[in-house]
Short mmCIF file of C-alpha atoms in Angstrom, two decimals:
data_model
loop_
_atom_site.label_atom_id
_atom_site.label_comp_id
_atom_site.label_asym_id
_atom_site.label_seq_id
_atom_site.Cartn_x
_atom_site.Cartn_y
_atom_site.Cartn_z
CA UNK A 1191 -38.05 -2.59 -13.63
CA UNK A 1192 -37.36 -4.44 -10.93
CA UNK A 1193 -34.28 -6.04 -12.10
CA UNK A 1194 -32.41 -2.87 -13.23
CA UNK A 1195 -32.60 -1.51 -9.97
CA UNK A 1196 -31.63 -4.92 -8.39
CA UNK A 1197 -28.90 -4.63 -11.37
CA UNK A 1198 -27.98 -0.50 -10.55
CA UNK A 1199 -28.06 -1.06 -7.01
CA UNK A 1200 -25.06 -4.01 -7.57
CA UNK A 1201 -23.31 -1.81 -9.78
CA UNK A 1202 -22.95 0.93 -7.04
CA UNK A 1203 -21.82 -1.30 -4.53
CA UNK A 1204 -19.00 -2.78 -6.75
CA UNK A 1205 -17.96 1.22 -7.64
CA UNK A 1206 -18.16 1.74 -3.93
CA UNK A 1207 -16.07 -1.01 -3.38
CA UNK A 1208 -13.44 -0.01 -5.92
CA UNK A 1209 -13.73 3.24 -4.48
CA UNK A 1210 -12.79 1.66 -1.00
CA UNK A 1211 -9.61 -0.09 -2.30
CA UNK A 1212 -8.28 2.73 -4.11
CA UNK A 1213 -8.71 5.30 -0.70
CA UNK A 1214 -6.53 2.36 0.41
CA UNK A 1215 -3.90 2.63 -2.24
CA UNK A 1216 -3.87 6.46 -1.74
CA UNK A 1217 -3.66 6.00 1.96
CA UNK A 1218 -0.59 3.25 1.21
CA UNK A 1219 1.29 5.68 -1.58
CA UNK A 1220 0.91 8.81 1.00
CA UNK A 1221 2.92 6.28 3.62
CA UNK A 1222 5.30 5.44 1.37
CA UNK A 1223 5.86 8.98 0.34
CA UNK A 1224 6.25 9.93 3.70
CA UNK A 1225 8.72 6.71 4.95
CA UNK A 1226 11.06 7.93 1.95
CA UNK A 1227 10.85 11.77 2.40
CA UNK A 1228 11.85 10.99 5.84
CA UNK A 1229 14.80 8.61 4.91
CA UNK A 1230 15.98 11.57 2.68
CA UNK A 1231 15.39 14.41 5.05
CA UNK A 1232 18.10 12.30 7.36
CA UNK A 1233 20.35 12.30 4.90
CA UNK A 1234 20.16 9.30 5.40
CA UNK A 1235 20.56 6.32 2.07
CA UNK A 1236 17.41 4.48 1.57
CA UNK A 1237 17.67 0.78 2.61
CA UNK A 1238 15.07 -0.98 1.62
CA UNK A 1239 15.04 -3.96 4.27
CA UNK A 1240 14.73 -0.51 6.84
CA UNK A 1241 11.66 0.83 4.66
CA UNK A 1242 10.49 -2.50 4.36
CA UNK A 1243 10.32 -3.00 7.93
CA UNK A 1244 8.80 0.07 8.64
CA UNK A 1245 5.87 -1.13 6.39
CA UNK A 1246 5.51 -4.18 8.30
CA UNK A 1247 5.43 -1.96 11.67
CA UNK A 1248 2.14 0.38 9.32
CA UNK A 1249 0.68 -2.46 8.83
CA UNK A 1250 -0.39 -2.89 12.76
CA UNK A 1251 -1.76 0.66 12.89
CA UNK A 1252 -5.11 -0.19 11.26
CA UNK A 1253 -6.91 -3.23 11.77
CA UNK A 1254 -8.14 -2.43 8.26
CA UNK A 1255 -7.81 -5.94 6.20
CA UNK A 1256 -7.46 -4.15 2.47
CA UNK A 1257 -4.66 -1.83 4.21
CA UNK A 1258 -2.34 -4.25 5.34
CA UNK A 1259 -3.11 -5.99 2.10
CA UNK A 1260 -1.54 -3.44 0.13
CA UNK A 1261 0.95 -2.49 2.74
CA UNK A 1262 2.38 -6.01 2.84
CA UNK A 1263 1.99 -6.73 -1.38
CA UNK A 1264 4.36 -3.67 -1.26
CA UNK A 1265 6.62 -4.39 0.61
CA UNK A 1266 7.26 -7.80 -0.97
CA UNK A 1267 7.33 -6.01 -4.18
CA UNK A 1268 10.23 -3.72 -2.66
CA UNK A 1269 11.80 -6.66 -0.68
CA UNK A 1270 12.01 -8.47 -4.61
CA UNK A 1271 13.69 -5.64 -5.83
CA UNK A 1272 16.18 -5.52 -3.15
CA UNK A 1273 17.02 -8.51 -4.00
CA UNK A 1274 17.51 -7.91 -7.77
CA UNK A 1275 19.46 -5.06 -7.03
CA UNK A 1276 23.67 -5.24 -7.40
CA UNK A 1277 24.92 -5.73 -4.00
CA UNK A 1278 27.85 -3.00 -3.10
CA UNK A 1279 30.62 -4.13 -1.26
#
């Protein structure tokens, strides 16, 4: 008996810990969302070495280690895809 609640008890803490990381990734998406509706509302074209310094600046806003985690794996992933893009002239 002993063991499933030792067993339970590890099970909620893992959920609670995927719970954690995906407030996180909510948190990071609703930033993002936010960053481009602003860039839009400007009327302004998105540049993504702009938006990807801006996530660089979110990141110091929380001392949170999983938050600038995510805020810095997605702006790498951005800052790739900047670079795959055509370049206009």
């Amino acid at each position: 008996m002993n063991a499933e609640i030792q067993a339970l008890k590890q099970q909620v803490a893992e959920l609670q810990q995927q719970l954690s990381l995906m407030d996180i990734q909510v948190e990071v998406n609703r930033s993002l969302f936010v960053a481009l509706t602003r860039y839009f509302a400007e009327g302004n074209q998105l540049y993504i070495p702009e938006l990807c310094d801006d996530l660089d600046q979110l990141c110091l806003v929380r001392s949170d280690q999983k938050w600038q985690t995510a805020l810095i794996a997605t702006a790498e992933i951005l800052r790739a895809l900047d670079e795959s893009l055509p370049k206009q002239e």
